[in-house]
Short mmCIF file of C-alpha atoms in Angstrom, two decimals:
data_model
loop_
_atom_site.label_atom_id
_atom_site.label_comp_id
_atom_site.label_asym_id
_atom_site.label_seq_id
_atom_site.Cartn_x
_atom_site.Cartn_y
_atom_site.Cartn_z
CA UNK A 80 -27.68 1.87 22.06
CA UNK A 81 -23.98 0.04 22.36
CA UNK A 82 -21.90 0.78 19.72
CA UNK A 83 -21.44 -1.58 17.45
CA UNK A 84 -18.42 -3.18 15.89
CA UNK A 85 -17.55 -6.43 13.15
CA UNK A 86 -14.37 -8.47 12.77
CA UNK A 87 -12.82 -6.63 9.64
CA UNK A 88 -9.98 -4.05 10.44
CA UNK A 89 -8.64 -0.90 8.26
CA UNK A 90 -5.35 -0.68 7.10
CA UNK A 91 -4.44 -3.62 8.27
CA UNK A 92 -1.29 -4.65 9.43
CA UNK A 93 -0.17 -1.18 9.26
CA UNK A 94 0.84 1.89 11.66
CA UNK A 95 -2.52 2.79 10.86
CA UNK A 96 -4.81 0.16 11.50
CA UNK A 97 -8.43 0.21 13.21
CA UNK A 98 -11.64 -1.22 13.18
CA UNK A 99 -13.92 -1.32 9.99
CA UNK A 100 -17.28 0.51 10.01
CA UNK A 101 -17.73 1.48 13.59
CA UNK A 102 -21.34 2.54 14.40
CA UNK A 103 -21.89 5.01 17.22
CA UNK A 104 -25.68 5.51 17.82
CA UNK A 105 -26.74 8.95 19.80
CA UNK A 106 -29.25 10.81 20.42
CA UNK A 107 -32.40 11.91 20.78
CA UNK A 108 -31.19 15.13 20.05
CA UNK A 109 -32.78 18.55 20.96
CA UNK A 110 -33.96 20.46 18.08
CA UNK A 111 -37.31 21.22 17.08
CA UNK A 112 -37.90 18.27 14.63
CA UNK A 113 -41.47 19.39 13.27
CA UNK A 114 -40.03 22.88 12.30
CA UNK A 115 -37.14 21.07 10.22
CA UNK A 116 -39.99 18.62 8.62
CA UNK A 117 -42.42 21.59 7.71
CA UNK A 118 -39.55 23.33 5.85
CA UNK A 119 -38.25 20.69 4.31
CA UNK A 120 -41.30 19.53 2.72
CA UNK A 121 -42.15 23.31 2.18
CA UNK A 122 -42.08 24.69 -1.57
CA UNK A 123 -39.08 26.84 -0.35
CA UNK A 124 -36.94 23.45 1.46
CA UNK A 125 -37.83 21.56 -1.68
CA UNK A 126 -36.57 23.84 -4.29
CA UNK A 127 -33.15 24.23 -2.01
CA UNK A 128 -33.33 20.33 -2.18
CA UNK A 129 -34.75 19.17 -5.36
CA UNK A 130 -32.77 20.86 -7.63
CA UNK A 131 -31.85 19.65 -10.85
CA UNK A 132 -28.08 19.51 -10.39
CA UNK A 133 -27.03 18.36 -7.03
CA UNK A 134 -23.70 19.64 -6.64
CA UNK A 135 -23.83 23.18 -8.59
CA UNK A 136 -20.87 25.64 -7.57
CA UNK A 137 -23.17 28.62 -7.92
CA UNK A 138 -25.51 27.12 -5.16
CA UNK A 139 -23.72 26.03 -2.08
CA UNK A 140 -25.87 23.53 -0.08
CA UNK A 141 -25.79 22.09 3.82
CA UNK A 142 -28.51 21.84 5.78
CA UNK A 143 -26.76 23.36 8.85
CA UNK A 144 -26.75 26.80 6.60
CA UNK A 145 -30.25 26.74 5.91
CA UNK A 146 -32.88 29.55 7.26
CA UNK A 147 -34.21 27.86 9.91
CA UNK A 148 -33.11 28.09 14.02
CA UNK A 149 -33.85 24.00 14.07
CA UNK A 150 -30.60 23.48 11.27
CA UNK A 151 -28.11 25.17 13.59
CA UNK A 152 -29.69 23.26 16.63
CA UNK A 153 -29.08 20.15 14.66
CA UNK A 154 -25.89 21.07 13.49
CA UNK A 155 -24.54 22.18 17.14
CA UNK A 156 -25.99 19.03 18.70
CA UNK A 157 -24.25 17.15 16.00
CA UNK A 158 -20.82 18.42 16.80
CA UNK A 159 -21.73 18.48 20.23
CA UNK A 160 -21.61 14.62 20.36
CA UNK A 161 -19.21 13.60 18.00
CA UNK A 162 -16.59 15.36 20.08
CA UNK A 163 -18.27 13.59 22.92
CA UNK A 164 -17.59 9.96 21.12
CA UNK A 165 -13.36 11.22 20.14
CA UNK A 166 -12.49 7.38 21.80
CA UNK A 167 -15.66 5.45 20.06
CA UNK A 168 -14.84 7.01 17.04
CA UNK A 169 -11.18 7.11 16.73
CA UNK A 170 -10.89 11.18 16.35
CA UNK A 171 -7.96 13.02 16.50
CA UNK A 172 -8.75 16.32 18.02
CA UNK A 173 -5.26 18.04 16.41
CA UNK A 174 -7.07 17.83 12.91
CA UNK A 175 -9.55 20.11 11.64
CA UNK A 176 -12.61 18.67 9.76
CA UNK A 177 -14.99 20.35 7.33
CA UNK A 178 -18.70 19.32 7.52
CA UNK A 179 -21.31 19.15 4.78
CA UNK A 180 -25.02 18.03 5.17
CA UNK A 181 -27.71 17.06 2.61
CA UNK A 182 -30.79 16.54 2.96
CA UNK A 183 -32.56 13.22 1.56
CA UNK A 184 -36.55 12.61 0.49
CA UNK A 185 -37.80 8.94 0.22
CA UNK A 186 -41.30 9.22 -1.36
CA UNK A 187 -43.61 5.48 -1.49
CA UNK A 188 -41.18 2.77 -3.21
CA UNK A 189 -37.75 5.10 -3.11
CA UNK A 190 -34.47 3.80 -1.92
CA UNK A 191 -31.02 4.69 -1.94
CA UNK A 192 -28.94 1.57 -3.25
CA UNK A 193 -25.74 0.31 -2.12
CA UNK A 194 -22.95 3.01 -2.06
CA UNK A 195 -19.96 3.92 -0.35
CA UNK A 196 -18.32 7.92 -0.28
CA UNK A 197 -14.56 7.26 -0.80
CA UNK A 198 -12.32 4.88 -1.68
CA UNK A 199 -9.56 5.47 0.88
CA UNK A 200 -8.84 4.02 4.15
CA UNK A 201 -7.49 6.64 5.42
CA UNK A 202 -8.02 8.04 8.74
CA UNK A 203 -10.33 10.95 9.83
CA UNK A 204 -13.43 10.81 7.45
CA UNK A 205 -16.55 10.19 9.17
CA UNK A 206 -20.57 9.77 8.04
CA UNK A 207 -23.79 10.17 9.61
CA UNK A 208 -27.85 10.03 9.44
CA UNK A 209 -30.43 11.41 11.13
CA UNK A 210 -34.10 10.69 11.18
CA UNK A 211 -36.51 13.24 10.81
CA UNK A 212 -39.46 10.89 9.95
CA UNK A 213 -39.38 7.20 9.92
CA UNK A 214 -41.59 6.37 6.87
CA UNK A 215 -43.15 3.52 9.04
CA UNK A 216 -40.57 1.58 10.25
CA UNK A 217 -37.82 2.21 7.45
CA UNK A 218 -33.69 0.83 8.15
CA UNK A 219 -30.16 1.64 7.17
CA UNK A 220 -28.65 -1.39 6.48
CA UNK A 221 -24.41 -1.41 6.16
CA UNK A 222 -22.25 -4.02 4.67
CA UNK A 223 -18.50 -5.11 3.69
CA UNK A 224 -17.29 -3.06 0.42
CA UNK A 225 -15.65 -6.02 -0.70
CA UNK A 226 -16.91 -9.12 0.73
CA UNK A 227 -20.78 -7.75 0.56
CA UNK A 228 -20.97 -9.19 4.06
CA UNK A 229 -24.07 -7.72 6.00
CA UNK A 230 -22.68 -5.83 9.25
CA UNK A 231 -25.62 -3.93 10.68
CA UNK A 232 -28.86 -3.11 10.12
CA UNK A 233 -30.11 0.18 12.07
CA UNK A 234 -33.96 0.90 12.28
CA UNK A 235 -34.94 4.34 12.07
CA UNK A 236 -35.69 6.11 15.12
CA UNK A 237 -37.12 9.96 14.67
CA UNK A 238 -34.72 12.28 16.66
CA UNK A 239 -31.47 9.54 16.24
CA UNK A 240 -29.23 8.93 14.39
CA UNK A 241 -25.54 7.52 14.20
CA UNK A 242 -21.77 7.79 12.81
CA UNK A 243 -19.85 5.35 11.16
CA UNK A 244 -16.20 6.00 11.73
CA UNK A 245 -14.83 5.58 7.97
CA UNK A 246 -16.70 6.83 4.87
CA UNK A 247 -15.41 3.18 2.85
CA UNK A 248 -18.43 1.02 4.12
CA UNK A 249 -20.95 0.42 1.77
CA UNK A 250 -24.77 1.56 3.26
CA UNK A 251 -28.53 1.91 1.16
CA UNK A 252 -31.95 2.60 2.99
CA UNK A 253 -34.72 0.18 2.86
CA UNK A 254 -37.59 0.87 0.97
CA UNK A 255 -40.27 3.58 1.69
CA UNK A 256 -43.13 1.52 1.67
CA UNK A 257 -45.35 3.94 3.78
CA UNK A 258 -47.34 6.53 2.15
CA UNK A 259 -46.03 9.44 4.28
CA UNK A 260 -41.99 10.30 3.45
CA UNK A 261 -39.38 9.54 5.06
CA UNK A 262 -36.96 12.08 5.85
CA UNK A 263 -32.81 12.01 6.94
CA UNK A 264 -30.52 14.38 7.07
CA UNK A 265 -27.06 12.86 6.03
CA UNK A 266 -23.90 14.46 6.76
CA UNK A 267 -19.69 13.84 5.57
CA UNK A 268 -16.86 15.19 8.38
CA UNK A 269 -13.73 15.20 6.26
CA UNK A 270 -10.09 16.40 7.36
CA UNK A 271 -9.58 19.87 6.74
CA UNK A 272 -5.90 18.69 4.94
CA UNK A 273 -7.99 16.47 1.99
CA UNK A 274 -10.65 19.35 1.89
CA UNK A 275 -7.61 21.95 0.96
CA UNK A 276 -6.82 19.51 -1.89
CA UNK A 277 -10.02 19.95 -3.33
CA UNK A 278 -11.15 23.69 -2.51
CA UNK A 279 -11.71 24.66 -6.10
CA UNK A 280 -13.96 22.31 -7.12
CA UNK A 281 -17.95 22.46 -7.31
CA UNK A 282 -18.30 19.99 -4.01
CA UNK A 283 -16.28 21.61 -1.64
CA UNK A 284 -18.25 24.95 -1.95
CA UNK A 285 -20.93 23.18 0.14
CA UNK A 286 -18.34 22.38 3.12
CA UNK A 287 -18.25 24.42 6.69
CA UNK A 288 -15.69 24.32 9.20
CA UNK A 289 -16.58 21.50 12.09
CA UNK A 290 -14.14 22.44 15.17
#
């Protein structure tokens, strides 16, 4: 897959500008995929998952920490090729990131609705998705946080996945309308400097260095 770009810029007319919402496909990746579904559908994955408050300072969560040889194969095949994309994706290797991972559950009829995961343009924050079961032909779709312009629309593929090079572009899921559940494994890469700012607080307890 190419990868793709629109006609809006970042920061524009500034020292800093680039292009808006840069998609860089990859993959497949090598990790044992069935292993990673079985746990997370497990009583043990779900209860790490399904908690009743997400973000809980007492219970630091990423997927790349969790008991299971597949997680760390995901993680170091994630890292693995963003450093491998530094020109597709703008990165500047003199700045640490941090890396945290979730882990998302679409039953029959669930979505997750338009949302973006900042609300600065600034340089060095990063997303990603990977699929770990396609509930039967399921999409990302990604549009314009202010114009609600439709950029892309990326199918599911079990074993891909992709970046988008800013954190500021809106994205939802299409519906699960299969009976079996469809399964990503989402991920934020933020500058180490914007983590520091925010050490203390209940979110940043779930972040691991990414370097």
């Amino acid at each position: 897959m190419k990868v793709k770009r629109n006609k809006y810029k970042l920061a524009e007319g500034t020292e800093h500008e680039r292009d808006y919402g840069v998609i860089v496909p990859f993959g497949p990746l090598e990790f044992d995929i069935e292993e990673m579904k079985d746990y997370i559908l497990s009583d043990e994955g779900r209860k790490v998952i399904e908690r009743e408050h997400w973000v809980d300072p007492n219970i630091p969560y990423n997927w790349a920490k969790l008991p299971r040889k597949c997680f760390f194969d995901a993680y170091y095949n994630v890292k693995e090729t963003f450093y491998n994309n530094v020109t597709s994706l703008g990165i500047d290797t003199g700045v640490p990131h941090m890396f945290h991972g979730w882990i998302n559950i679409f039953e029959k009829g669930d979505r997750i609705h338009w949302h973006s995961h900042t609300q600065t343009e600034e340089k060095n924050f990063y997303h990603g998705v990977i699929c770990i079961t396609d509930g039967g032909g399921s999409y990302t779709e990604y549009r314009h946080h202010e114009t609600k312009e439709e950029l892309y629309q990326i199918p599911s593929q079990v074993g891909y996945g992709h970046f988008i090079a800013d954190m500021l572009t809106e994205h939802r899921s299409s519906i699960n309308e299969s009976d079996e559940p469809r399964i990503t494994i989402a991920f934020d890469i933020i500058p180490h400097y914007d983590y520091i700012g925010q050490w203390d607080c209940a979110n940043a307890k779930h972040f691991i260095p990414f370097c």
